[in-house]
PDB file of C-alpha atoms in Angstrom:
ATOM      1  CA  UNK A   8      65.540  63.367  53.064  1.00 92.00           C
ATOM      2  CA  UNK A   9      63.214  60.896  51.099  1.00 95.00           C
ATOM      3  CA  UNK A  10      59.947  62.156  50.020  1.00 97.00           C
ATOM      4  CA  UNK A  11      57.086  60.131  48.452  1.00 98.00           C
ATOM      5  CA  UNK A  12      54.144  61.817  46.423  1.00 98.00           C
ATOM      6  CA  UNK A  13      51.244  59.919  45.276  1.00 98.00           C
ATOM      7  CA  UNK A  14      49.177  61.083  42.121  1.00 98.00           C
ATOM      8  CA  UNK A  15      46.710  59.751  39.881  1.00 97.00           C
ATOM      9  CA  UNK A  16      42.596  60.062  39.496  1.00 96.00           C
ATOM     10  CA  UNK A  17      40.550  60.891  42.480  1.00 95.00           C
ATOM     11  CA  UNK A  18      37.546  59.195  40.307  1.00 97.00           C
ATOM     12  CA  UNK A  19      37.394  55.958  39.023  1.00 98.00           C
ATOM     13  CA  UNK A  20      34.195  54.203  37.305  1.00 97.00           C
ATOM     14  CA  UNK A  21      33.353  50.962  38.421  1.00 97.00           C
ATOM     15  CA  UNK A  22      34.874  48.170  36.553  1.00 97.00           C
ATOM     16  CA  UNK A  23      37.546  50.366  35.593  1.00 98.00           C
ATOM     17  CA  UNK A  24      41.147  50.390  36.464  1.00 98.00           C
ATOM     18  CA  UNK A  25      42.523  52.365  38.930  1.00 98.00           C
ATOM     19  CA  UNK A  26      46.265  53.669  38.321  1.00 98.00           C
ATOM     20  CA  UNK A  27      48.584  55.568  40.629  1.00 98.00           C
ATOM     21  CA  UNK A  28      52.289  56.477  40.695  1.00 98.00           C
ATOM     22  CA  UNK A  29      54.191  57.360  43.531  1.00 98.00           C
ATOM     23  CA  UNK A  30      57.131  59.496  42.814  1.00 98.00           C
ATOM     24  CA  UNK A  31      60.319  59.103  45.028  1.00 97.00           C
ATOM     25  CA  UNK A  32      62.505  62.291  45.786  1.00 96.00           C
ATOM     26  CA  UNK A  33      65.502  62.854  47.779  1.00 96.00           C
ATOM     27  CA  UNK A  34      66.758  59.410  47.297  1.00 94.00           C
ATOM     28  CA  UNK A  35      67.112  56.543  44.737  1.00 93.00           C
ATOM     29  CA  UNK A  36      64.335  53.798  43.871  1.00 93.00           C
ATOM     30  CA  UNK A  37      67.097  51.521  42.920  1.00 90.00           C
ATOM     31  CA  UNK A  38      68.329  51.334  46.516  1.00 87.00           C
ATOM     32  CA  UNK A  39      67.981  48.521  48.770  1.00 85.00           C
ATOM     33  CA  UNK A  40      64.304  49.042  49.889  1.00 90.00           C
ATOM     34  CA  UNK A  41      61.149  47.750  49.167  1.00 95.00           C
ATOM     35  CA  UNK A  42      58.310  50.114  47.918  1.00 97.00           C
ATOM     36  CA  UNK A  43      54.444  49.397  49.407  1.00 97.00           C
ATOM     37  CA  UNK A  44      51.167  50.378  48.682  1.00 98.00           C
ATOM     38  CA  UNK A  45      48.728  50.464  51.430  1.00 98.00           C
ATOM     39  CA  UNK A  46      44.844  51.607  51.535  1.00 98.00           C
ATOM     40  CA  UNK A  47      42.605  53.031  54.005  1.00 98.00           C
ATOM     41  CA  UNK A  48      38.923  52.789  53.374  1.00 98.00           C
ATOM     42  CA  UNK A  49      36.810  55.665  55.017  1.00 97.00           C
ATOM     43  CA  UNK A  50      37.044  55.472  58.469  1.00 95.00           C
ATOM     44  CA  UNK A  51      38.737  52.135  58.672  1.00 97.00           C
ATOM     45  CA  UNK A  52      42.037  50.463  59.281  1.00 97.00           C
ATOM     46  CA  UNK A  53      44.914  49.883  56.847  1.00 98.00           C
ATOM     47  CA  UNK A  54      45.354  47.251  54.478  1.00 98.00           C
ATOM     48  CA  UNK A  55      48.594  46.358  52.986  1.00 98.00           C
ATOM     49  CA  UNK A  56      48.293  45.825  49.093  1.00 98.00           C
ATOM     50  CA  UNK A  57      51.743  44.747  48.266  1.00 97.00           C
ATOM     51  CA  UNK A  58      55.330  45.604  47.326  1.00 97.00           C
ATOM     52  CA  UNK A  59      57.965  45.822  44.973  1.00 97.00           C
ATOM     53  CA  UNK A  60      61.633  45.472  45.271  1.00 95.00           C
ATOM     54  CA  UNK A  61      64.488  47.440  43.438  1.00 91.00           C
ATOM     55  CA  UNK A  62      65.118  44.325  41.381  1.00 92.00           C
ATOM     56  CA  UNK A  63      61.422  44.681  40.378  1.00 93.00           C
ATOM     57  CA  UNK A  64      60.471  41.154  42.841  1.00 95.00           C
ATOM     58  CA  UNK A  65      56.993  41.724  43.872  1.00 97.00           C
ATOM     59  CA  UNK A  66      54.742  40.600  46.423  1.00 96.00           C
ATOM     60  CA  UNK A  67      50.712  41.102  47.022  1.00 97.00           C
ATOM     61  CA  UNK A  68      48.379  40.745  49.325  1.00 97.00           C
ATOM     62  CA  UNK A  69      46.435  37.286  48.296  1.00 96.00           C
ATOM     63  CA  UNK A  70      43.217  39.305  48.667  1.00 96.00           C
ATOM     64  CA  UNK A  71      44.133  41.379  45.894  1.00 97.00           C
ATOM     65  CA  UNK A  72      46.708  39.710  43.935  1.00 94.00           C
ATOM     66  CA  UNK A  73      44.392  38.898  40.939  1.00 96.00           C
ATOM     67  CA  UNK A  74      43.546  42.508  40.365  1.00 97.00           C
ATOM     68  CA  UNK A  75      46.725  44.377  41.547  1.00 98.00           C
ATOM     69  CA  UNK A  76      49.968  45.041  39.457  1.00 98.00           C
ATOM     70  CA  UNK A  77      52.970  47.205  40.963  1.00 98.00           C
ATOM     71  CA  UNK A  78      55.766  48.076  38.988  1.00 97.00           C
ATOM     72  CA  UNK A  79      58.766  50.497  38.645  1.00 96.00           C
ATOM     73  CA  UNK A  80      59.985  53.138  36.540  1.00 95.00           C
ATOM     74  CA  UNK A  81      63.596  53.687  37.194  1.00 94.00           C
ATOM     75  CA  UNK A  82      63.879  56.506  34.869  1.00 95.00           C
ATOM     76  CA  UNK A  83      61.252  58.246  36.606  1.00 96.00           C
ATOM     77  CA  UNK A  84      62.306  57.531  40.043  1.00 96.00           C
ATOM     78  CA  UNK A  85      59.060  56.292  40.969  1.00 97.00           C
ATOM     79  CA  UNK A  86      56.692  53.092  41.103  1.00 97.00           C
ATOM     80  CA  UNK A  87      52.877  52.770  40.381  1.00 98.00           C
ATOM     81  CA  UNK A  88      50.004  50.708  41.336  1.00 98.00           C
ATOM     82  CA  UNK A  89      47.544  49.162  39.043  1.00 98.00           C
ATOM     83  CA  UNK A  90      44.122  47.802  40.452  1.00 98.00           C
ATOM     84  CA  UNK A  91      41.766  46.555  37.871  1.00 97.00           C
ATOM     85  CA  UNK A  92      38.024  45.671  38.121  1.00 97.00           C
ATOM     86  CA  UNK A  93      37.465  48.331  40.949  1.00 98.00           C
ATOM     87  CA  UNK A  94      34.291  48.609  42.857  1.00 98.00           C
ATOM     88  CA  UNK A  95      32.818  50.697  45.821  1.00 97.00           C
ATOM     89  CA  UNK A  96      34.826  48.596  48.036  1.00 97.00           C
ATOM     90  CA  UNK A  97      38.081  49.981  46.425  1.00 98.00           C
ATOM     91  CA  UNK A  98      37.366  53.193  47.599  1.00 98.00           C
ATOM     92  CA  UNK A  99      39.769  54.331  50.177  1.00 98.00           C
ATOM     93  CA  UNK A 100      42.908  56.715  50.417  1.00 98.00           C
ATOM     94  CA  UNK A 101      45.971  54.949  49.057  1.00 98.00           C
ATOM     95  CA  UNK A 102      49.370  55.612  50.355  1.00 98.00           C
ATOM     96  CA  UNK A 103      52.727  54.564  49.034  1.00 98.00           C
ATOM     97  CA  UNK A 104      55.679  53.527  51.290  1.00 98.00           C
ATOM     98  CA  UNK A 105      59.073  52.831  51.587  1.00 96.00           C
ATOM     99  CA  UNK A 106      59.342  49.857  53.570  1.00 92.00           C
ATOM    100  CA  UNK A 107      63.226  49.385  55.071  1.00 90.00           C
ATOM    101  CA  UNK A 108      64.211  45.994  55.873  1.00 86.00           C
ATOM    102  CA  UNK A 109      67.825  45.615  57.126  1.00 83.00           C
ATOM    103  CA  UNK A 110      68.998  43.416  59.868  1.00 82.00           C
ATOM    104  CA  UNK A 111      66.853  44.510  62.798  1.00 83.00           C
ATOM    105  CA  UNK A 112      65.067  47.181  61.391  1.00 87.00           C
ATOM    106  CA  UNK A 113      61.875  46.020  59.654  1.00 91.00           C
ATOM    107  CA  UNK A 114      59.239  49.255  59.211  1.00 93.00           C
ATOM    108  CA  UNK A 115      57.413  51.821  56.882  1.00 96.00           C
ATOM    109  CA  UNK A 116      59.589  54.432  57.556  1.00 95.00           C
ATOM    110  CA  UNK A 117      58.464  56.890  55.116  1.00 97.00           C
ATOM    111  CA  UNK A 118      55.080  57.868  53.685  1.00 98.00           C
ATOM    112  CA  UNK A 119      53.475  59.335  50.796  1.00 98.00           C
ATOM    113  CA  UNK A 120      50.592  61.953  51.954  1.00 98.00           C
ATOM    114  CA  UNK A 121      47.992  59.898  50.670  1.00 98.00           C
ATOM    115  CA  UNK A 122      45.527  59.950  47.911  1.00 98.00           C
ATOM    116  CA  UNK A 123      41.847  59.779  48.381  1.00 98.00           C
ATOM    117  CA  UNK A 124      40.480  57.580  45.151  1.00 98.00           C
ATOM    118  CA  UNK A 125      36.677  57.320  44.937  1.00 98.00           C
ATOM    119  CA  UNK A 126      35.079  54.560  42.904  1.00 98.00           C
ATOM    120  CA  UNK A 127      31.609  55.776  41.501  1.00 96.00           C
ATOM    121  CA  UNK A 128      29.956  56.026  38.097  1.00 94.00           C
TER     122      UNK A 128
ATOM    123  CA  UNK B  29      47.498  35.278  57.437  1.00 96.00           C
ATOM    124  CA  UNK B  30      48.591  36.341  60.947  1.00 97.00           C
ATOM    125  CA  UNK B  31      45.591  38.508  62.318  1.00 98.00           C
ATOM    126  CA  UNK B  32      46.708  41.185  64.789  1.00 98.00           C
ATOM    127  CA  UNK B  33      44.174  42.165  67.375  1.00 98.00           C
ATOM    128  CA  UNK B  34      44.605  45.617  69.083  1.00 98.00           C
ATOM    129  CA  UNK B  35      42.649  46.053  72.458  1.00 95.00           C
ATOM    130  CA  UNK B  36      41.224  48.200  73.528  1.00 97.00           C
ATOM    131  CA  UNK B  37      39.519  49.765  70.323  1.00 97.00           C
ATOM    132  CA  UNK B  38      39.031  52.733  72.106  1.00 97.00           C
ATOM    133  CA  UNK B  39      40.945  54.294  75.149  1.00 97.00           C
ATOM    134  CA  UNK B  40      40.131  57.431  77.206  1.00 96.00           C
ATOM    135  CA  UNK B  41      43.076  59.098  79.310  1.00 95.00           C
ATOM    136  CA  UNK B  42      43.710  62.582  80.441  1.00 95.00           C
ATOM    137  CA  UNK B  43      46.817  64.579  79.569  1.00 95.00           C
ATOM    138  CA  UNK B  44      49.870  63.485  81.688  1.00 95.00           C
ATOM    139  CA  UNK B  45      48.485  59.845  82.368  1.00 96.00           C
ATOM    140  CA  UNK B  46      49.862  56.412  81.016  1.00 97.00           C
ATOM    141  CA  UNK B  47      48.333  54.766  78.146  1.00 97.00           C
ATOM    142  CA  UNK B  48      48.987  50.808  77.555  1.00 98.00           C
ATOM    143  CA  UNK B  49      48.002  49.483  74.239  1.00 98.00           C
ATOM    144  CA  UNK B  50      47.916  46.007  73.219  1.00 98.00           C
ATOM    145  CA  UNK B  51      48.493  43.975  70.230  1.00 98.00           C
ATOM    146  CA  UNK B  52      47.865  40.261  70.228  1.00 98.00           C
ATOM    147  CA  UNK B  53      48.981  37.815  67.090  1.00 98.00           C
ATOM    148  CA  UNK B  54      47.124  34.731  66.271  1.00 98.00           C
ATOM    149  CA  UNK B  55      50.661  33.089  65.551  1.00 97.00           C
ATOM    150  CA  UNK B  56      53.756  34.103  67.185  1.00 97.00           C
ATOM    151  CA  UNK B  57      55.723  36.623  65.707  1.00 97.00           C
ATOM    152  CA  UNK B  58      59.672  37.329  65.913  1.00 96.00           C
ATOM    153  CA  UNK B  59      59.996  40.288  67.725  1.00 96.00           C
ATOM    154  CA  UNK B  60      61.807  42.028  64.946  1.00 94.00           C
ATOM    155  CA  UNK B  61      59.117  41.546  62.688  1.00 95.00           C
ATOM    156  CA  UNK B  62      56.835  43.708  64.929  1.00 97.00           C
ATOM    157  CA  UNK B  63      56.053  47.483  64.077  1.00 98.00           C
ATOM    158  CA  UNK B  64      53.968  50.133  65.833  1.00 98.00           C
ATOM    159  CA  UNK B  65      52.650  53.229  63.951  1.00 98.00           C
ATOM    160  CA  UNK B  66      50.686  56.660  65.099  1.00 98.00           C
ATOM    161  CA  UNK B  67      48.263  58.030  62.681  1.00 98.00           C
ATOM    162  CA  UNK B  68      46.252  61.494  63.187  1.00 97.00           C
ATOM    163  CA  UNK B  69      43.680  62.364  61.116  1.00 96.00           C
ATOM    164  CA  UNK B  70      44.105  63.302  57.643  1.00 96.00           C
ATOM    165  CA  UNK B  71      47.552  62.214  57.918  1.00 97.00           C
ATOM    166  CA  UNK B  72      49.572  59.437  57.144  1.00 98.00           C
ATOM    167  CA  UNK B  73      50.715  56.757  59.679  1.00 98.00           C
ATOM    168  CA  UNK B  74      54.255  57.416  61.219  1.00 98.00           C
ATOM    169  CA  UNK B  75      56.465  54.797  62.352  1.00 98.00           C
ATOM    170  CA  UNK B  76      57.260  54.785  65.850  1.00 98.00           C
ATOM    171  CA  UNK B  77      58.641  51.513  66.987  1.00 97.00           C
ATOM    172  CA  UNK B  78      60.063  48.779  64.880  1.00 96.00           C
ATOM    173  CA  UNK B  79      61.728  45.485  66.395  1.00 95.00           C
ATOM    174  CA  UNK B  80      58.682  45.583  69.017  1.00 96.00           C
ATOM    175  CA  UNK B  81      61.092  48.012  71.206  1.00 97.00           C
ATOM    176  CA  UNK B  82      63.224  50.130  69.073  1.00 96.00           C
ATOM    177  CA  UNK B  83      61.861  53.876  68.702  1.00 97.00           C
ATOM    178  CA  UNK B  84      62.214  55.038  65.202  1.00 96.00           C
ATOM    179  CA  UNK B  85      64.068  58.384  64.357  1.00 94.00           C
ATOM    180  CA  UNK B  86      62.889  61.509  66.290  1.00 96.00           C
ATOM    181  CA  UNK B  87      60.589  59.558  68.393  1.00 97.00           C
ATOM    182  CA  UNK B  88      60.401  60.748  72.157  1.00 97.00           C
ATOM    183  CA  UNK B  89      61.101  58.085  74.840  1.00 96.00           C
ATOM    184  CA  UNK B  90      57.624  58.737  76.398  1.00 97.00           C
ATOM    185  CA  UNK B  91      56.626  56.056  73.825  1.00 98.00           C
ATOM    186  CA  UNK B  92      57.906  52.336  74.560  1.00 98.00           C
ATOM    187  CA  UNK B  93      57.465  49.096  72.982  1.00 98.00           C
ATOM    188  CA  UNK B  94      57.583  45.456  74.769  1.00 98.00           C
ATOM    189  CA  UNK B  95      56.828  42.077  73.869  1.00 97.00           C
ATOM    190  CA  UNK B  96      57.291  38.925  72.579  1.00 97.00           C
ATOM    191  CA  UNK B  97      55.526  35.659  70.665  1.00 97.00           C
ATOM    192  CA  UNK B  98      51.971  36.583  70.528  1.00 98.00           C
ATOM    193  CA  UNK B  99      51.587  39.639  73.053  1.00 98.00           C
ATOM    194  CA  UNK B 100      53.129  42.957  72.206  1.00 98.00           C
ATOM    195  CA  UNK B 101      52.395  46.200  73.958  1.00 98.00           C
ATOM    196  CA  UNK B 102      52.952  49.766  73.471  1.00 98.00           C
ATOM    197  CA  UNK B 103      53.116  52.168  76.642  1.00 98.00           C
ATOM    198  CA  UNK B 104      53.039  56.261  76.739  1.00 97.00           C
ATOM    199  CA  UNK B 105      54.139  56.893  79.668  1.00 94.00           C
ATOM    200  CA  UNK B 106      52.699  60.544  79.809  1.00 94.00           C
ATOM    201  CA  UNK B 107      50.402  61.609  77.327  1.00 96.00           C
ATOM    202  CA  UNK B 108      50.984  64.881  75.616  1.00 95.00           C
ATOM    203  CA  UNK B 109      48.256  66.754  73.612  1.00 94.00           C
ATOM    204  CA  UNK B 110      49.766  65.454  70.236  1.00 95.00           C
ATOM    205  CA  UNK B 111      49.953  61.846  71.295  1.00 96.00           C
ATOM    206  CA  UNK B 112      45.937  61.424  70.813  1.00 94.00           C
ATOM    207  CA  UNK B 113      45.896  59.571  67.883  1.00 97.00           C
ATOM    208  CA  UNK B 114      45.023  56.359  66.288  1.00 98.00           C
ATOM    209  CA  UNK B 115      47.915  53.569  66.958  1.00 98.00           C
ATOM    210  CA  UNK B 116      48.335  50.323  65.030  1.00 98.00           C
ATOM    211  CA  UNK B 117      50.565  47.555  65.168  1.00 98.00           C
ATOM    212  CA  UNK B 118      51.810  45.560  61.867  1.00 98.00           C
ATOM    213  CA  UNK B 119      53.931  42.460  61.483  1.00 97.00           C
ATOM    214  CA  UNK B 120      56.428  40.906  58.979  1.00 94.00           C
ATOM    215  CA  UNK B 121      56.588  37.428  60.306  1.00 94.00           C
ATOM    216  CA  UNK B 122      54.724  36.013  57.510  1.00 95.00           C
ATOM    217  CA  UNK B 123      53.262  37.788  53.946  1.00 94.00           C
ATOM    218  CA  UNK B 124      50.704  39.061  53.877  1.00 96.00           C
ATOM    219  CA  UNK B 125      52.115  41.810  56.019  1.00 97.00           C
ATOM    220  CA  UNK B 126      48.987  42.585  58.064  1.00 98.00           C
ATOM    221  CA  UNK B 127      47.844  45.633  60.672  1.00 98.00           C
ATOM    222  CA  UNK B 128      45.753  45.174  63.376  1.00 98.00           C
ATOM    223  CA  UNK B 129      42.626  47.123  63.186  1.00 98.00           C
ATOM    224  CA  UNK B 130      43.485  50.030  65.499  1.00 98.00           C
ATOM    225  CA  UNK B 131      43.423  51.611  68.967  1.00 98.00           C
ATOM    226  CA  UNK B 132      42.475  55.207  69.171  1.00 98.00           C
ATOM    227  CA  UNK B 133      43.743  57.452  72.290  1.00 97.00           C
ATOM    228  CA  UNK B 134      41.520  59.657  73.135  1.00 96.00           C
ATOM    229  CA  UNK B 135      41.184  62.645  75.554  1.00 91.00           C
ATOM    230  CA  UNK B 136      39.411  61.908  78.696  1.00 89.00           C
TER     231      UNK B 136
END
């Protein structure tokens, strides 16, 4: 059973870079899945940030594309998110998720527990 | 970008009653590319429905999805105490993938 676990600093200074990792256990990050990052500001809804395929192909939300980078580390079986030039508006719970897309099945079917990141000096 | 508008924002329902949640898309969405999630406080979302009407693994049959084009519905036939949560629809028709703003189902 695949499990995901986010890790990283819970506090980032304004104008700094947010760096998070998502460790994949119980399965391989090289399997035919997309791996996504989703965030949720306090008291608000879900926002898709971007995704990476096992081949390394990436897609990003246009609103974050200029600041977000998602990468894979196959040796550690994990993927990562970097978000640069952060402001208070980037304060949120950040989730990683397995995004399964096979014939007739499209959905984020495995999620990490989420990590709270606060942007503050 | 496809905007998903969920209604109502909050639904007050008694346990045992039926809940009907709506998700309307700004552009037509192929049914295959429409999913529903449940989120409880302090937890990650959980996939409930994919392909607009197929239940994900382990989801009870009181949850059902329907719809096509721009109008989709999630129905909970008889609300159990554990069903009080926030529900989100999501589309994969056009990137960026987007979520609705959520419907909170609360105890009446």
